[in-house]
Every structure is written in C-alpha cells, then in structure tokens.
PDB file of C-alpha atoms in Angstrom:
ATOM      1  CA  UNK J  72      30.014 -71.084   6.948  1.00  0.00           C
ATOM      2  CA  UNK J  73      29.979 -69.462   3.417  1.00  0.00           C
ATOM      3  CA  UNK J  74      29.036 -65.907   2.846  1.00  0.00           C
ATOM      4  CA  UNK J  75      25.705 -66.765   0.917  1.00  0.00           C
ATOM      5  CA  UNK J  76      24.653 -69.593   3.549  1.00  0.00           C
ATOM      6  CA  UNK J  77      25.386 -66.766   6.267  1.00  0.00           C
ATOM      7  CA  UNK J  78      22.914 -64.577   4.491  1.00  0.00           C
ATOM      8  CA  UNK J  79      20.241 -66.504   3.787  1.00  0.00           C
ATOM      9  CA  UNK J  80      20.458 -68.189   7.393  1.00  0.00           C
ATOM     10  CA  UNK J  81      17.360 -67.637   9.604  1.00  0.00           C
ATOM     11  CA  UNK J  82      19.938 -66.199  12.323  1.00  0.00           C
ATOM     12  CA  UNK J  83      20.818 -63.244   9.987  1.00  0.00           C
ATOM     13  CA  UNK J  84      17.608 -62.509   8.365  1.00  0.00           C
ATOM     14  CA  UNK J  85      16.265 -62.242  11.773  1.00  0.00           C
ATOM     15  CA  UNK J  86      19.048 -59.546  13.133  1.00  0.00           C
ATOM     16  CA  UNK J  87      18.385 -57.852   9.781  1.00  0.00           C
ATOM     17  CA  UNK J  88      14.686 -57.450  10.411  1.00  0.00           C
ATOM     18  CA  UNK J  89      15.768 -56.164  14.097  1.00  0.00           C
ATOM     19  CA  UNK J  90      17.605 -53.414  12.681  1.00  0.00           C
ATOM     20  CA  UNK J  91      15.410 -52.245   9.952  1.00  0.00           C
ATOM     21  CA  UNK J  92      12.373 -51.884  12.630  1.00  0.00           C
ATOM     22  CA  UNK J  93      14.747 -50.309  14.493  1.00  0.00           C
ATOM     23  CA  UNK J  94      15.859 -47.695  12.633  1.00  0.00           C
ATOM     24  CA  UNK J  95      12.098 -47.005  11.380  1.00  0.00           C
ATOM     25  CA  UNK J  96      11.280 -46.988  15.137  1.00  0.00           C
ATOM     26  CA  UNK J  97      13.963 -44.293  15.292  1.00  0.00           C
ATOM     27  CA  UNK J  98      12.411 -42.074  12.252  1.00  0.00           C
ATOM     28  CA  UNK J  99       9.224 -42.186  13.649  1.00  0.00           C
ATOM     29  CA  UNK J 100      10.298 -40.936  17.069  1.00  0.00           C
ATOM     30  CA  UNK J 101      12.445 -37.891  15.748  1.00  0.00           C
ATOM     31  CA  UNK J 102       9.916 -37.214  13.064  1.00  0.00           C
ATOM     32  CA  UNK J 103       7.483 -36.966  15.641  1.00  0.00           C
ATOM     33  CA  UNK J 104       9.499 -35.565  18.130  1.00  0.00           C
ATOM     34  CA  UNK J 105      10.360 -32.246  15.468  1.00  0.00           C
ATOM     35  CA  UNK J 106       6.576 -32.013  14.618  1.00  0.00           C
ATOM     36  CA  UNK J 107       6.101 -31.667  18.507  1.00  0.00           C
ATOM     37  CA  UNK J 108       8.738 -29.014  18.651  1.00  0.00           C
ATOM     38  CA  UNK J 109       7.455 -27.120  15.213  1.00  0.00           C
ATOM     39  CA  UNK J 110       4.279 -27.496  16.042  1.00  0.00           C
ATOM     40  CA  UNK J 111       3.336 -28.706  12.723  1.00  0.00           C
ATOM     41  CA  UNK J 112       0.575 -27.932  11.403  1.00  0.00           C
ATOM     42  CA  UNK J 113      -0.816 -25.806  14.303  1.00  0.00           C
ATOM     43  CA  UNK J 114      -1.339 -22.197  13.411  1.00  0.00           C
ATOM     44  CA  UNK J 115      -3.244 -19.353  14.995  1.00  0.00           C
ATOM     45  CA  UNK J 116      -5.491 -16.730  13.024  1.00  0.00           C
ATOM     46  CA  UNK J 117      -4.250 -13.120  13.408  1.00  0.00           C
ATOM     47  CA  UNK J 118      -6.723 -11.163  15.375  1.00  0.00           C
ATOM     48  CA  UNK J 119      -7.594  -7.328  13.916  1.00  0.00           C
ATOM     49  CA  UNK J 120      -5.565  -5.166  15.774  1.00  0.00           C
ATOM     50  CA  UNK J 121      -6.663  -2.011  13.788  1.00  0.00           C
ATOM     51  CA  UNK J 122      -8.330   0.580  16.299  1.00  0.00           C
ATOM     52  CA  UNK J 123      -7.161  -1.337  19.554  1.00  0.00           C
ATOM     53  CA  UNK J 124      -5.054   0.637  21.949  1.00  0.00           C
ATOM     54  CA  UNK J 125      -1.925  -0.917  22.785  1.00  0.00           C
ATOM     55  CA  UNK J 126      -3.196  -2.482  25.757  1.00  0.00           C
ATOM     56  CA  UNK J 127      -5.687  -4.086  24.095  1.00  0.00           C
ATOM     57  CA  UNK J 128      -3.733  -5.228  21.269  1.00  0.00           C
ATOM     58  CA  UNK J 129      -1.489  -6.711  23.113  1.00  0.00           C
ATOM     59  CA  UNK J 130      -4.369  -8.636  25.275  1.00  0.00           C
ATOM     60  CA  UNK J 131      -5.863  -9.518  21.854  1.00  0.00           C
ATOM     61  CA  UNK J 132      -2.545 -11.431  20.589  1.00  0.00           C
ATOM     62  CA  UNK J 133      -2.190 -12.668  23.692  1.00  0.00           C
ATOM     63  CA  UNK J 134      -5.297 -14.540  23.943  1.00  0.00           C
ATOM     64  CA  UNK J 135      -4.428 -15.809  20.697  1.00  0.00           C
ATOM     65  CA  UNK J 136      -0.855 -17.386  21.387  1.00  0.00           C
ATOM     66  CA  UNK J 137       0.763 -14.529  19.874  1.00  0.00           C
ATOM     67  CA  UNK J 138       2.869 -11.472  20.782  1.00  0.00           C
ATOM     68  CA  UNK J 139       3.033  -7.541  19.639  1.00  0.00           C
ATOM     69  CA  UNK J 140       5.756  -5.165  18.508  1.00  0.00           C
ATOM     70  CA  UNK J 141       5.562  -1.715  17.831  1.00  0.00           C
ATOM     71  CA  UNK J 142       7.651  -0.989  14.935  1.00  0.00           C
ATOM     72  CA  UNK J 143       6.138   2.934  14.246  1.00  0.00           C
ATOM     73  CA  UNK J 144       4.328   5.488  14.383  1.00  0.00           C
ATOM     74  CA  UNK J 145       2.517   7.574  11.910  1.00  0.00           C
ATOM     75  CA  UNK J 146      -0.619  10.169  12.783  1.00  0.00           C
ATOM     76  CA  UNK J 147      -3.676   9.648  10.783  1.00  0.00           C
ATOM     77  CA  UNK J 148      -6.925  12.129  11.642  1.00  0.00           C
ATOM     78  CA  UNK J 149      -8.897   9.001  10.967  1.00  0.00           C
ATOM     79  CA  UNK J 150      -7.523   7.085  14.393  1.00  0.00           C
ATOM     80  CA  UNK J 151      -7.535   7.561  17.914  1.00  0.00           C
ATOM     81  CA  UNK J 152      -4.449   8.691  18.763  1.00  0.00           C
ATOM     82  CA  UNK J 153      -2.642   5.894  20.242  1.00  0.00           C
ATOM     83  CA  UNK J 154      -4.064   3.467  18.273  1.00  0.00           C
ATOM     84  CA  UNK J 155      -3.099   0.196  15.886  1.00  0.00           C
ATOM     85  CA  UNK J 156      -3.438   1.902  12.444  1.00  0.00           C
ATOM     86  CA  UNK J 157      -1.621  -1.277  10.584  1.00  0.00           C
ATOM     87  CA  UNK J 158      -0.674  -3.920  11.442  1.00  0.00           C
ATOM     88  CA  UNK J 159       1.603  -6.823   9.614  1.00  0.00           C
ATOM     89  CA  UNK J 160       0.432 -10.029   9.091  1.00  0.00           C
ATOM     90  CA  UNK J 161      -2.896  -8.669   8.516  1.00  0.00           C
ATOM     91  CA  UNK J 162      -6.064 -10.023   9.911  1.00  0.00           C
ATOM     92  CA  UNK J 163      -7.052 -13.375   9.856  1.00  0.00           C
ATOM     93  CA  UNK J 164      -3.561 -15.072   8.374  1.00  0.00           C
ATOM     94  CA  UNK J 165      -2.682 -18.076  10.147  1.00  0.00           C
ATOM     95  CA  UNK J 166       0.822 -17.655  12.018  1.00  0.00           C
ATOM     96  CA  UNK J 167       2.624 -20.431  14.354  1.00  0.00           C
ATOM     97  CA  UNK J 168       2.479 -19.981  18.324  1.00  0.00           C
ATOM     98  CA  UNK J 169       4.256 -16.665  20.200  1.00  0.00           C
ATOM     99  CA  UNK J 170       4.414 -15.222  16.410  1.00  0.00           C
ATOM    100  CA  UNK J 171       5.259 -11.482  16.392  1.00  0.00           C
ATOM    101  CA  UNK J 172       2.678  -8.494  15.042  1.00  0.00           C
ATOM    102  CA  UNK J 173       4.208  -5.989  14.234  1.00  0.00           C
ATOM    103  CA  UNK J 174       1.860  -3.001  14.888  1.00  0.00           C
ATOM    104  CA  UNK J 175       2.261   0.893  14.372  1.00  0.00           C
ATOM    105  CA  UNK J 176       0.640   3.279  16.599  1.00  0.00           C
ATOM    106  CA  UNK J 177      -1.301   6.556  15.726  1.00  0.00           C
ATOM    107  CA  UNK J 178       0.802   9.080  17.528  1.00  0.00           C
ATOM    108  CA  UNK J 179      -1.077  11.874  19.565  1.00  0.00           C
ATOM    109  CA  UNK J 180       0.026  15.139  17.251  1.00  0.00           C
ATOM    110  CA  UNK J 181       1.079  15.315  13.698  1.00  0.00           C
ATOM    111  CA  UNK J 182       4.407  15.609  12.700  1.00  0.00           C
ATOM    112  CA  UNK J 183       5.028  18.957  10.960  1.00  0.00           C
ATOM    113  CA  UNK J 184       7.605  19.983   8.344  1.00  0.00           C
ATOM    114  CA  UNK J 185       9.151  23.257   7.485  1.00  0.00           C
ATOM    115  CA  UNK J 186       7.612  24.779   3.746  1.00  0.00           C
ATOM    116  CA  UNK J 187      10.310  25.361   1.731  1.00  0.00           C
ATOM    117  CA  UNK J 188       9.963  28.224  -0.926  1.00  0.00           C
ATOM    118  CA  UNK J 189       7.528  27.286  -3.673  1.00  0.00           C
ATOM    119  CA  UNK J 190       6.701  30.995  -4.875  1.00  0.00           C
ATOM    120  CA  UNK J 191       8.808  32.524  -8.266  1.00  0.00           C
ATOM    121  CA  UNK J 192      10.312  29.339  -9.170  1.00  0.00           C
ATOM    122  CA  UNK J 193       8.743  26.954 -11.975  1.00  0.00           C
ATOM    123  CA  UNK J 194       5.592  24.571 -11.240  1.00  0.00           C
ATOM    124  CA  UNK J 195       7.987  21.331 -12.082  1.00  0.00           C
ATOM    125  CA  UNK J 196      10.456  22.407  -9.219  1.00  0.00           C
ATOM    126  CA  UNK J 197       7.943  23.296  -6.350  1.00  0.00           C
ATOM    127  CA  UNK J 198       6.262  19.896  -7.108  1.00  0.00           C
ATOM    128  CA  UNK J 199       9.447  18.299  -6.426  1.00  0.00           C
ATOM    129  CA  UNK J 200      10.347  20.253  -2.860  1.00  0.00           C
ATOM    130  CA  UNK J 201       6.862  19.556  -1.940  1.00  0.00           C
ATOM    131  CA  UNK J 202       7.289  15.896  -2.583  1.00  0.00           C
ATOM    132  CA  UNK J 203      10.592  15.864  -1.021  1.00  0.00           C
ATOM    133  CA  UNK J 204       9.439  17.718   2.234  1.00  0.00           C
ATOM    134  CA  UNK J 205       6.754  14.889   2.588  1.00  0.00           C
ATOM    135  CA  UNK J 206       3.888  16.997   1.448  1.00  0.00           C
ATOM    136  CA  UNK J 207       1.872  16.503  -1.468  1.00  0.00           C
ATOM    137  CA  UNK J 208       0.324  18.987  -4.459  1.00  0.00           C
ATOM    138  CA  UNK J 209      -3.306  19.171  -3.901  1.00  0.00           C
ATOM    139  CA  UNK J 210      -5.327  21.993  -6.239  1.00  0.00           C
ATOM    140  CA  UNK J 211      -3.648  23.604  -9.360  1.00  0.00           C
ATOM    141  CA  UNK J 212      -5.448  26.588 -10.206  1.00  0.00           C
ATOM    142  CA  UNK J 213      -3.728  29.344 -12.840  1.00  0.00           C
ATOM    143  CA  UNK J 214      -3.701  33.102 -13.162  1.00  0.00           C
ATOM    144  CA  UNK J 215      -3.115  35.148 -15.890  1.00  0.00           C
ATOM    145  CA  UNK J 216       0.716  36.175 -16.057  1.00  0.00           C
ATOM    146  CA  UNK J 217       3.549  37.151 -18.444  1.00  0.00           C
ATOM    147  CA  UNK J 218       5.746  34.102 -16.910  1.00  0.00           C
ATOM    148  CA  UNK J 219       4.524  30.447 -17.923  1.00  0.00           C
ATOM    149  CA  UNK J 220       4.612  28.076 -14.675  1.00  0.00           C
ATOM    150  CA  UNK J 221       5.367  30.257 -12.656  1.00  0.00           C
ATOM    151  CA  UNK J 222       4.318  29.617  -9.105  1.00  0.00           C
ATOM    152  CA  UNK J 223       2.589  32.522  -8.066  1.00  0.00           C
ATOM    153  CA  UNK J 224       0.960  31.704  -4.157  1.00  0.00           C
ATOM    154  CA  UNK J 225       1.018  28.485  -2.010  1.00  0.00           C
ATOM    155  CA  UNK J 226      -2.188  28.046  -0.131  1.00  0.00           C
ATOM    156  CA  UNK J 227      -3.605  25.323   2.446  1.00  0.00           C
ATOM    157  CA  UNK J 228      -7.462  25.742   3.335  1.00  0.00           C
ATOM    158  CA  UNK J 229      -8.007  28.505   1.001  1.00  0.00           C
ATOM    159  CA  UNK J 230      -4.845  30.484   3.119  1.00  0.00           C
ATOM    160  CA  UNK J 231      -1.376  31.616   1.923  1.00  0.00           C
ATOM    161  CA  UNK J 232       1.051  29.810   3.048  1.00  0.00           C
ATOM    162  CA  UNK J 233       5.099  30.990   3.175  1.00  0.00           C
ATOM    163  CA  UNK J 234       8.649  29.890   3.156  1.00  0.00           C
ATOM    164  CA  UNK J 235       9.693  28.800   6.807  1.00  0.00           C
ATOM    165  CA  UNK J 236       5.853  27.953   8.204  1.00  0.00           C
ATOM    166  CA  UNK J 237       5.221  24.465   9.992  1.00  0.00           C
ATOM    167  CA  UNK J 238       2.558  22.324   8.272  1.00  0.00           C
ATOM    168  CA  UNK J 239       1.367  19.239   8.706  1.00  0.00           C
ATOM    169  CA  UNK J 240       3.428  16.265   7.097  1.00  0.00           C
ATOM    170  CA  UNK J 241       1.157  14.744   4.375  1.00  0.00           C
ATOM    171  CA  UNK J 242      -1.110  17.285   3.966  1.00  0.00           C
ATOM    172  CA  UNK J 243      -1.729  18.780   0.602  1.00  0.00           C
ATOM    173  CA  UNK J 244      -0.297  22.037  -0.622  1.00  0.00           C
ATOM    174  CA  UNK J 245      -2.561  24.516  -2.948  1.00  0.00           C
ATOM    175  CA  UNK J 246      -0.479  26.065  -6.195  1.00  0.00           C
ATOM    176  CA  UNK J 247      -1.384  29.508  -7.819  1.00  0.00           C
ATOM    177  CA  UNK J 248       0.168  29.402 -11.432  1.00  0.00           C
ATOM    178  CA  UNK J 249       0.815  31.361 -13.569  1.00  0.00           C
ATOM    179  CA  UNK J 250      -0.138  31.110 -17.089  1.00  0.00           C
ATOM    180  CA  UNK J 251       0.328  33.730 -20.093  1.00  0.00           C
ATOM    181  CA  UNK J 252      -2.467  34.171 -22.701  1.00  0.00           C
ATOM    182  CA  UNK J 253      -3.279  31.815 -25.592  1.00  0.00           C
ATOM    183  CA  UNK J 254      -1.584  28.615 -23.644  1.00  0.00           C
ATOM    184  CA  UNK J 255      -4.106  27.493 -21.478  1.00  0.00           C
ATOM    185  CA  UNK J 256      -4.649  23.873 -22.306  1.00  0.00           C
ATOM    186  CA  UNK J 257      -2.624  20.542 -22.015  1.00  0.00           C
ATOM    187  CA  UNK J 258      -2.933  16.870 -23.718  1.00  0.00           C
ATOM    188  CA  UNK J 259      -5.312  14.697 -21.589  1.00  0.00           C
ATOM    189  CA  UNK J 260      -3.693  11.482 -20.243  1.00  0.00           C
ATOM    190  CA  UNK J 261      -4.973   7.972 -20.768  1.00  0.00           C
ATOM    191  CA  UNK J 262      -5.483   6.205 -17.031  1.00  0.00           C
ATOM    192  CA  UNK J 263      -6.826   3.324 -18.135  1.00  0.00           C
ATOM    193  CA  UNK J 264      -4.986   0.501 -15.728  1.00  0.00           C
ATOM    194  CA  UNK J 265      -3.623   2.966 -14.001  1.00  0.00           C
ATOM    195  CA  UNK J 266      -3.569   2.848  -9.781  1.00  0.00           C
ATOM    196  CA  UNK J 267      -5.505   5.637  -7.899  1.00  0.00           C
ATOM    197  CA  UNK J 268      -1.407   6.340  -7.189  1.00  0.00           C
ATOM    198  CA  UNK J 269      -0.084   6.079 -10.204  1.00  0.00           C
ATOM    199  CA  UNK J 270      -3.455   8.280 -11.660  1.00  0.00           C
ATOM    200  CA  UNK J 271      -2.787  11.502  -8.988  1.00  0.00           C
ATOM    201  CA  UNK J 272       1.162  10.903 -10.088  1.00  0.00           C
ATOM    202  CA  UNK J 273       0.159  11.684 -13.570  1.00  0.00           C
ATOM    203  CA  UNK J 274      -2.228  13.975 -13.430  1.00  0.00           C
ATOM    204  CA  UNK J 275      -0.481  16.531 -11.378  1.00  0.00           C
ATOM    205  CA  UNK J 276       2.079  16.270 -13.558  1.00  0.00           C
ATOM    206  CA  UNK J 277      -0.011  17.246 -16.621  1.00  0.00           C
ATOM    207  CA  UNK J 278      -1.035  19.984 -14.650  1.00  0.00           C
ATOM    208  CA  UNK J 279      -4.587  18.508 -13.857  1.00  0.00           C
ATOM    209  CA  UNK J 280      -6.512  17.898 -10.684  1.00  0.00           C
ATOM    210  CA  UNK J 281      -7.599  15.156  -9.296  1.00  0.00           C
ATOM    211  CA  UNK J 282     -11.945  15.040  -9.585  1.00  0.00           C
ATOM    212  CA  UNK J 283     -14.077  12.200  -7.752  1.00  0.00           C
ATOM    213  CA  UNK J 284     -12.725   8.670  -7.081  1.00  0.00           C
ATOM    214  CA  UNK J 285     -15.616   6.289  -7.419  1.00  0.00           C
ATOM    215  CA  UNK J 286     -15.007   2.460  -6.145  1.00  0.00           C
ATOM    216  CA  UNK J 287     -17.186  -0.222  -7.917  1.00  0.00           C
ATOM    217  CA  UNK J 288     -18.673  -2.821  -5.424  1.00  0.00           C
ATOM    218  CA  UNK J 289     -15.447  -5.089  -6.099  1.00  0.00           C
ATOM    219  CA  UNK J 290     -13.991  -2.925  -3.706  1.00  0.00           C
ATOM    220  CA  UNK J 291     -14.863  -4.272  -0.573  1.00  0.00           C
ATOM    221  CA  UNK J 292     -11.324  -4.089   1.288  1.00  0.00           C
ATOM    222  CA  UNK J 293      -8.833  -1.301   1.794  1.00  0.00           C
ATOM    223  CA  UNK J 294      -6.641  -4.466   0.008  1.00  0.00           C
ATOM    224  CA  UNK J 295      -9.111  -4.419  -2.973  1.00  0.00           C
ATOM    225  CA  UNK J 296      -8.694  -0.678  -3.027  1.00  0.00           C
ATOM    226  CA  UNK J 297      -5.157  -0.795  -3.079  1.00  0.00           C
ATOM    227  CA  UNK J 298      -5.354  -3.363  -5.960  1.00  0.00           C
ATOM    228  CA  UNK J 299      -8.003  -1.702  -7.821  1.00  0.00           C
ATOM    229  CA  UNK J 300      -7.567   0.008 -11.260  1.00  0.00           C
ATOM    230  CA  UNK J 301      -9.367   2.604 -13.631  1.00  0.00           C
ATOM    231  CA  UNK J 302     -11.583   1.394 -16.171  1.00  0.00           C
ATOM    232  CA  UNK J 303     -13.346   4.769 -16.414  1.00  0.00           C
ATOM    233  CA  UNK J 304     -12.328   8.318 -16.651  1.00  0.00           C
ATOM    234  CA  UNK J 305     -14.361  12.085 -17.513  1.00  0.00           C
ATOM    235  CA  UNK J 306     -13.381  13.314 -19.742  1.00  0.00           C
ATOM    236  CA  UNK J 307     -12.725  10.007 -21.734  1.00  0.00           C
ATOM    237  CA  UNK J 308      -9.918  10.569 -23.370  1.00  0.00           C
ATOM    238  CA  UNK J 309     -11.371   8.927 -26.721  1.00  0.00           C
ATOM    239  CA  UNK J 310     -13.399  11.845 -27.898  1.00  0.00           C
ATOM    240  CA  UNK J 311     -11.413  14.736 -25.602  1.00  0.00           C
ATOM    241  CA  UNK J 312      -7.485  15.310 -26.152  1.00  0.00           C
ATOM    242  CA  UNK J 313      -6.830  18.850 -24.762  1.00  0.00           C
ATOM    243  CA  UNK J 314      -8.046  20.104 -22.133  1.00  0.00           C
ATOM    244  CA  UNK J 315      -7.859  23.162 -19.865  1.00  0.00           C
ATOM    245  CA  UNK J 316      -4.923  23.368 -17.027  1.00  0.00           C
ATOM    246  CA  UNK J 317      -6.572  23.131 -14.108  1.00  0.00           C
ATOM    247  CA  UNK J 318      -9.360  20.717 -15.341  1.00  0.00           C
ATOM    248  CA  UNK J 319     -10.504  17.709 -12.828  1.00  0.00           C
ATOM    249  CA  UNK J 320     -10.104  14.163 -13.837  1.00  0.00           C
ATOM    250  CA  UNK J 321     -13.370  11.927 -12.570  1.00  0.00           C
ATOM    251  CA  UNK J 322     -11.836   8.459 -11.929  1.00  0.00           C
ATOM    252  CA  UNK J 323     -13.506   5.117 -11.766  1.00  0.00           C
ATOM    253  CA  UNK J 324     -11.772   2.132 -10.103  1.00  0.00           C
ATOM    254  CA  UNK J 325     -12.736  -1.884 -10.210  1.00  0.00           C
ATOM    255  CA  UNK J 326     -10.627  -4.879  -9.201  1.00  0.00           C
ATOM    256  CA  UNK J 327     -12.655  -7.341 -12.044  1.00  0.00           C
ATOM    257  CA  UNK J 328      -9.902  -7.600 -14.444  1.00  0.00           C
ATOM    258  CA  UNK J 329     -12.695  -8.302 -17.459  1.00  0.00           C
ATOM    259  CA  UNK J 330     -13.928  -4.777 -17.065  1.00  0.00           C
ATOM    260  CA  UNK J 331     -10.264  -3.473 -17.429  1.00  0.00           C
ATOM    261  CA  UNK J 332      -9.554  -5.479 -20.240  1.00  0.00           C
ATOM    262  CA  UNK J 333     -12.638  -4.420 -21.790  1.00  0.00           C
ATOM    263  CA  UNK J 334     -11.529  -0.690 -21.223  1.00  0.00           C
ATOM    264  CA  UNK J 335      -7.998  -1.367 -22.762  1.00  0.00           C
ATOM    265  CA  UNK J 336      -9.910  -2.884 -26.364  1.00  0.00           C
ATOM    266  CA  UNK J 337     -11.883   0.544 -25.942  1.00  0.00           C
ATOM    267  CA  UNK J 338      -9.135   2.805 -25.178  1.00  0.00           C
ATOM    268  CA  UNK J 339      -5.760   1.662 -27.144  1.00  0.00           C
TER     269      UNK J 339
END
C-alpha cells in the first residue's frame, strides 16, 4: 500500500483519532491533577492578628488554614505587652492553605539605649548621635548665647538628661540651643507633598518643631495614613518666609490626590 492510501485509510485515521483523545485525556488529568495539588484558585482571607496574644493568634490562623511566625519584637506603649503589633500579609489578603504570618510581638519592657553626649557640640551633630542611637529630636527651644548652635541642655519630660543615662529607644530627646543676638530666624520650608516623615525630617532640620498633625476623613487606615500627604501647612509658606527658630509647623494631611495637586498650582 502507498503512503497516501495508508493515510487516508479508515484503519489509520481511526488510530490517529485514538491517540489525539489520548493525549488530551492525558492533559486533562495532569492539568487537573496540578490544580488539585496547587490548590488553584482556593485562597484564605488573612484574619487581624493585631492585639491577639500569641495564643490566640496562632488559634486565629489556625482556624483559617494558615500558620504563624514570630519574626520580632518591638515595644509600643500602645499594646499589651505580648501582643501582635504587625503583622505581614495584612488583614484580609487572600493567601493559599498553611500560608505563613509573620507576626511581631510587643515585648514586656522597652528596650533602652545609652545617651551619648549631646551638650557643647553643634545642633547638626547631636541630631545625628540621636538618630544614630535610635532616638529621635523632639522640642527645639533656644537660649540666648555667644555660641550659635550650640547645644546647651538635653531634656526628656521637662528633665535634664546626661551623657551615659538609659532611655527609652524611640523616645524623643528635648534640645536647649543656643542662639546669639540678632540671628533668631530661619527660611520656612515648603511641605506641600511631603509625608508626615519626610515633613518632621525637614523641619527639625530647619530648626523648627513639629505643631498639630490633622488627618482629613480620607484617612481612614493606618495604610491611608502612611500614604497620606500635606496639602496644608501654618504658617503657609506663600505669604510667610522667615520665621523664628523654634516656631511650630501645623500640618494638614489627605490621601485625595486632587486636593494635593490643587495645593502644588497654589504653592509652586
């Protein structure tokens, strides 16, 4: 038999049909066999964790097909100590089966660092070895003195504090500067855009303090917050360019990007 009649015989179309349903038969069972071993398309929604104890974090993931690990922890005055304070994925995300949370735990005392010396050396360098101890500049206030940026005291809670006392990591650290006659004022920075982060960066740095932090109601979330940027600021920087060292900087914050981009045209 020729090569064409063997093709087009019934015989050979029929072993050809054999083998094609075969080989789909065999797609279907692996493709169904992998989504049975992914589980494709099944997810689970992340339970909040935030506030639990361990315990009941753990019974929380567990009763929703999913598992906890402890990957820190921090202290935060605002949690019971041994407590979820964050947790990664955050609430409500959809994760497969026996996913992992990692959780961190409020630990039961704050960790403390050592002050290093802030007094008789220039504002610019104590702001760095607070930073770099894990503290952070709270309050700027100025006295009269023959030496420019000079730090004069360190406080906490209205207190002096010295070289070689143990203070709470985090906490904010009071400066005392000094200031000679006739130089008392500084440029006033623009913060329209900026973060609440990236507004206490610069406004410490121009030797300001940080005044109230008002959220519009696009804030709902600590995630909005996070996300949220200044469209507002006292004194507006339009009409007032110097101000006093030691001023406060009112802040307002929105996450609608219409009212920012309003505030740029306005500002710039």
């Amino acid at each position: 038999m020729s090569l064409g009649k063997f093709i087009t015989s019934r015989a050979f179309v029929r072993h050809l049909l054999i083998a094609i349903g075969l080989v789909a038969l065999l797609f279907f069972i692996t493709f169904k066999g992998l989504q049975r071993y992914t589980q494709h398309g099944v997810s689970y929604p992340v339970p909040a964790l935030t506030g639990l104890s361990l315990d009941e974090a753990t019974a929380s993931a567990e009763a929703n097909m999913l598992r906890v690990e402890v990957i820190d922890s921090v202290y935060n005055k605002n949690f019971e100590p041994g407590t979820v304070v964050d947790q990664l994925p955050l609430t409500n995300s959809r994760v497969k089966e026996n996913r992992v949370i990692r959780i961190t735990i409020n630990s039961n005392e704050p960790e403390k660092v050592v002050l290093p010396r802030l007094t008789d050396i220039s504002f610019r360098q104590a702001q760095v070895l607070i930073e770099s101890t894990g503290l952070q500049v709270g309050n700027i206030s100025y006295q009269p003195s023959e030496y420019n940026d000079l730090v004069l005291k360190a406080l906490q809670d209205s207190v002096e504090i010295f070289e070689g006392n143990k203070i709470i990591k985090g906490s904010e650290v009071d400066l005392v500067v000094g200031r000679s006659q006739g130089n008392m004022q500084t440029t006033l920075p623009n913060l329209t855009g900026f973060s609440l982060e990236e507004a206490k960066s610069t406004i410490t740095d121009a030797m300001l303090n940080m005044g109230a932090v008002i959220y519009d109601e696009t804030a709902e979330t600590a995630e909005d917050s996070a996300s949220a940027r200044i469209w507002k600021q006292q004194p507006n920087p339009q009409f007032t360019k110097q101000v006093n060292l030691g001023s406060s900087v009112d802040i307002w914050l929105t996450t609608d990007t219409t009212i920012i981009n309003q505030a740029y045209e306005r500002n710039f």
